Coordinates of C-alpha atoms in Angstrom, one line a residue:
Chain R
G224 CA -56.7 72.4 -10.8
A225 CA -56.1 70.4 -7.6
V226 CA -53.4 68.1 -8.7
V227 CA -51.3 66.2 -6.1
S228 CA -48.2 64.3 -7.0
Q229 CA -46.1 61.7 -5.1
H230 CA -42.6 60.6 -5.6
P231 CA -41.5 57.9 -6.0
S232 CA -44.4 55.8 -7.3
W233 CA -42.6 52.6 -6.5
V234 CA -39.8 51.8 -4.1
I235 CA -38.1 48.6 -3.1
C236 CA -35.7 48.6 -0.2
K237 CA -33.8 46.3 2.2
S238 CA -35.0 45.8 5.7
G239 CA -33.4 48.4 8.1
T240 CA -33.1 51.2 5.6
S241 CA -35.1 54.5 5.6
V242 CA -37.3 55.6 2.7
K243 CA -38.6 59.1 2.0
I244 CA -41.8 59.8 0.1
E245 CA -42.6 63.2 -1.2
C246 CA -46.1 64.7 -1.6
R247 CA -46.6 67.9 -3.6
S248 CA -49.6 70.0 -4.4
L249 CA -48.9 71.2 -7.9
D250 CA -51.4 74.0 -8.5
F251 CA -52.6 75.1 -5.1
Q252 CA -51.4 75.8 -1.6
A253 CA -52.2 73.2 1.0
T254 CA -52.2 74.2 4.6
T255 CA -53.0 70.7 5.6
M256 CA -51.8 67.4 4.1
F257 CA -52.7 63.9 5.2
W258 CA -50.9 60.6 5.0
Y259 CA -52.8 57.3 4.6
R260 CA -51.8 53.7 4.1
Q261 CA -53.9 51.1 2.3
F262 CA -53.5 47.3 2.5
P263 CA -54.8 45.1 -0.4
K264 CA -58.6 45.2 -0.7
Q265 CA -59.0 47.4 2.3
S266 CA -59.9 51.0 2.7
L267 CA -57.7 53.9 3.5
M268 CA -56.4 54.3 7.0
L269 CA -55.3 57.7 8.2
M270 CA -51.8 57.8 9.7
A271 CA -51.3 61.4 10.4
T272 CA -52.4 65.0 9.7
S273 CA -49.7 67.4 8.7
N274 CA -49.9 71.1 9.0
E275 CA -47.4 73.5 7.4
G276 CA -44.9 74.8 9.9
S277 CA -46.1 72.6 12.9
K278 CA -45.8 69.1 14.2
A279 CA -47.9 66.4 12.6
T280 CA -50.8 64.8 14.5
Y281 CA -50.6 61.1 14.5
E282 CA -53.5 58.6 14.7
Q283 CA -53.6 56.2 17.6
G284 CA -51.3 53.3 17.1
V285 CA -49.0 55.0 14.5
E286 CA -45.4 55.3 15.7
K287 CA -44.3 58.9 15.3
D288 CA -40.6 57.9 15.6
K289 CA -41.0 55.4 12.8
F290 CA -43.1 57.5 10.4
L291 CA -41.5 61.0 10.4
I292 CA -43.5 63.7 8.7
N293 CA -42.3 67.1 7.7
H294 CA -44.5 69.8 6.1
A295 CA -41.9 72.4 5.4
S296 CA -43.9 74.5 2.8
L297 CA -47.4 75.0 1.6
T298 CA -46.8 72.7 -1.3
L299 CA -44.6 69.9 0.1
S300 CA -44.9 67.3 2.8
T301 CA -42.6 64.3 3.2
L302 CA -43.1 61.0 5.0
T303 CA -39.9 59.1 6.0
V304 CA -40.3 55.4 7.0
T305 CA -37.3 54.8 9.3
S306 CA -35.7 51.4 9.7
A307 CA -38.2 49.9 7.4
H308 CA -39.3 46.3 7.9
P309 CA -41.3 43.9 5.7
E310 CA -44.5 44.6 7.7
D311 CA -44.2 48.3 6.6
S312 CA -44.8 47.2 3.0
S313 CA -47.9 48.9 1.9
F314 CA -49.5 51.5 -0.4
Y315 CA -48.9 55.0 1.0
I316 CA -51.2 57.8 -0.2
C317 CA -51.1 61.4 0.6
S318 CA -53.8 64.0 0.2
A319 CA -54.0 67.8 0.4
S320 CA -56.7 70.3 0.9
R321 CA -56.8 73.9 -0.2
T322 CA -56.8 76.5 2.5
G323 CA -60.4 77.1 3.5
S324 CA -61.7 74.0 1.7
E325 CA -62.8 70.6 3.2
T326 CA -62.2 68.6 0.0
Q327 CA -59.1 66.4 0.0
Y328 CA -57.3 65.7 -3.3
F329 CA -55.3 62.6 -3.3
G330 CA -51.9 61.7 -4.9
P331 CA -51.4 58.7 -7.0
G332 CA -49.8 56.7 -4.2
T333 CA -46.4 55.1 -3.5
R334 CA -46.0 51.4 -3.4
L335 CA -43.4 50.4 -0.8
L336 CA -41.9 46.9 -0.7
V337 CA -39.4 46.1 2.1
L338 CA -37.4 42.9 1.5
Chain D
E264 CA -69.1 56.3 17.5
D265 CA -68.6 57.9 14.1
Q266 CA -69.1 55.3 11.4
V267 CA -69.5 54.9 7.6
T268 CA -70.9 51.8 6.0
Q269 CA -71.1 51.2 2.3
S270 CA -73.2 48.6 0.5
P271 CA -73.1 46.4 -1.4
E272 CA -69.4 45.4 -1.1
A273 CA -69.3 44.4 -4.7
L274 CA -71.7 45.0 -7.6
R275 CA -71.6 43.5 -11.1
L276 CA -73.6 45.2 -13.8
Q277 CA -74.2 44.8 -17.4
E278 CA -73.4 47.8 -19.6
G279 CA -76.4 50.1 -19.6
E280 CA -77.9 48.6 -16.4
S281 CA -78.4 51.5 -14.0
S282 CA -78.0 51.0 -10.2
S283 CA -77.2 52.8 -6.9
L284 CA -74.5 52.5 -4.3
N285 CA -75.3 53.2 -0.7
C286 CA -73.3 55.0 2.0
S287 CA -74.9 55.1 5.5
Y288 CA -73.2 57.2 8.1
T289 CA -73.5 58.0 11.8
V290 CA -71.6 61.2 12.7
S291 CA -72.5 64.1 14.8
G292 CA -72.1 67.5 13.1
L293 CA -71.6 66.4 9.5
R294 CA -69.3 68.9 7.8
G295 CA -69.2 67.2 4.5
L296 CA -69.7 63.8 2.7
F297 CA -67.4 62.9 -0.1
W298 CA -67.4 60.4 -2.9
Y299 CA -64.2 59.2 -4.5
R300 CA -63.4 56.7 -7.3
Q301 CA -60.3 54.5 -6.9
D302 CA -58.8 52.4 -9.7
P303 CA -56.5 49.5 -8.8
G304 CA -53.0 50.7 -7.8
K305 CA -54.0 54.4 -7.9
G306 CA -55.0 57.1 -5.4
P307 CA -58.7 58.1 -5.0
E308 CA -60.1 60.5 -7.6
F309 CA -62.4 63.1 -6.2
L310 CA -66.0 63.0 -7.5
F311 CA -68.4 65.0 -5.3
T312 CA -68.8 66.8 -2.0
L313 CA -72.2 67.1 -0.4
Y314 CA -72.8 69.3 2.6
S315 CA -76.5 69.2 3.5
A316 CA -79.5 67.0 3.3
G317 CA -81.4 67.4 0.0
E318 CA -78.3 68.3 -1.9
E319 CA -77.6 66.6 -5.2
K320 CA -74.7 66.7 -7.6
E321 CA -74.2 65.3 -11.1
K322 CA -71.2 64.5 -13.3
E323 CA -71.7 62.6 -16.5
R324 CA -73.4 59.3 -15.6
L325 CA -73.0 59.8 -11.9
K326 CA -75.4 61.5 -9.5
A327 CA -74.9 61.8 -5.7
T328 CA -77.6 62.6 -3.3
L329 CA -77.6 63.1 0.5
T330 CA -80.1 62.6 3.3
K331 CA -79.6 63.0 7.1
K332 CA -78.5 59.4 7.4
E333 CA -77.2 58.2 4.0
S334 CA -76.0 59.1 0.6
F335 CA -76.6 57.4 -2.7
L336 CA -74.4 57.3 -5.8
H337 CA -76.6 56.6 -8.8
I338 CA -75.0 55.3 -11.9
T339 CA -77.1 55.7 -15.1
A340 CA -76.3 53.5 -18.1
P341 CA -72.9 52.5 -16.9
K342 CA -70.0 51.7 -19.2
P343 CA -67.1 49.3 -18.6
E344 CA -64.8 52.3 -17.9
D345 CA -67.0 53.0 -14.8
S346 CA -65.5 49.9 -13.3
A347 CA -63.7 50.9 -10.1
T348 CA -64.0 51.0 -6.3
Y349 CA -66.2 53.8 -5.1
L350 CA -65.4 55.2 -1.7
C351 CA -67.5 57.3 0.6
A352 CA -66.1 59.4 3.4
V353 CA -67.5 61.8 5.9
Q354 CA -65.9 64.7 7.7
G355 CA -67.0 66.0 11.1
G356 CA -67.9 63.9 14.1
S357 CA -67.1 64.0 17.8
Y358 CA -63.9 65.9 17.6
N359 CA -64.8 68.0 14.5
T360 CA -61.4 67.5 12.9
D361 CA -60.5 67.8 9.3
K362 CA -59.9 64.1 8.9
L363 CA -62.0 61.9 6.7
I364 CA -63.7 58.7 8.0
F365 CA -63.9 56.3 5.1
G366 CA -66.2 53.4 4.3
T367 CA -64.8 50.1 3.0
G368 CA -65.9 50.9 -0.5
T369 CA -68.1 49.3 -3.2
R370 CA -66.2 47.4 -6.0
L371 CA -68.1 48.0 -9.2
Q372 CA -67.6 45.9 -12.3
V373 CA -69.4 46.7 -15.5
F374 CA -69.4 44.1 -18.3
P375 CA -69.9 44.9 -22.0

């Protein structure tokens, strides 16, 4: 168990458009989900922590109005990149932890390219 | 300041040549130390969670150990398919949140 999926795996969009990325825990309920971004040859940088039914907590320097997070159920969180620009191009990865467990299980990631 | 440092940055091994990766951490109130494997273009794959000094866990050719200041990931007789970036992360720290603090990883290449 502990499978996390992301959709889409790849997205290319024009500058100024919005992109939504879904993160689902397939075989467990996740009270908490996390969103990361990763630049080439760098480690993961946490963007925000998402709790089901409440507002996300954003890390310092992450624009909450640009990266909208919704955690509507115990198995689904979404990240919407609004008015995307080329500098938003990156690898976005979500993770989820089972209720009562510290271990985070990661999704396969979504590659975003903004032209 | 809570910090995780991994060494070496990169490691090249011949198939069968055992070695160890290091993860040094400074965090108050450690809740857990995690090892992940990441292949290029993919999300991290969970390997181990360690909670207290002296704890050890094994999975196939991998063995993770933990002291009060560092963790080691021992790789015994590695195979080319073990080539990946190995990430260490800790949970705990000054604000005792759920978030993970990641090291920059060790890129392992195993040659046949």
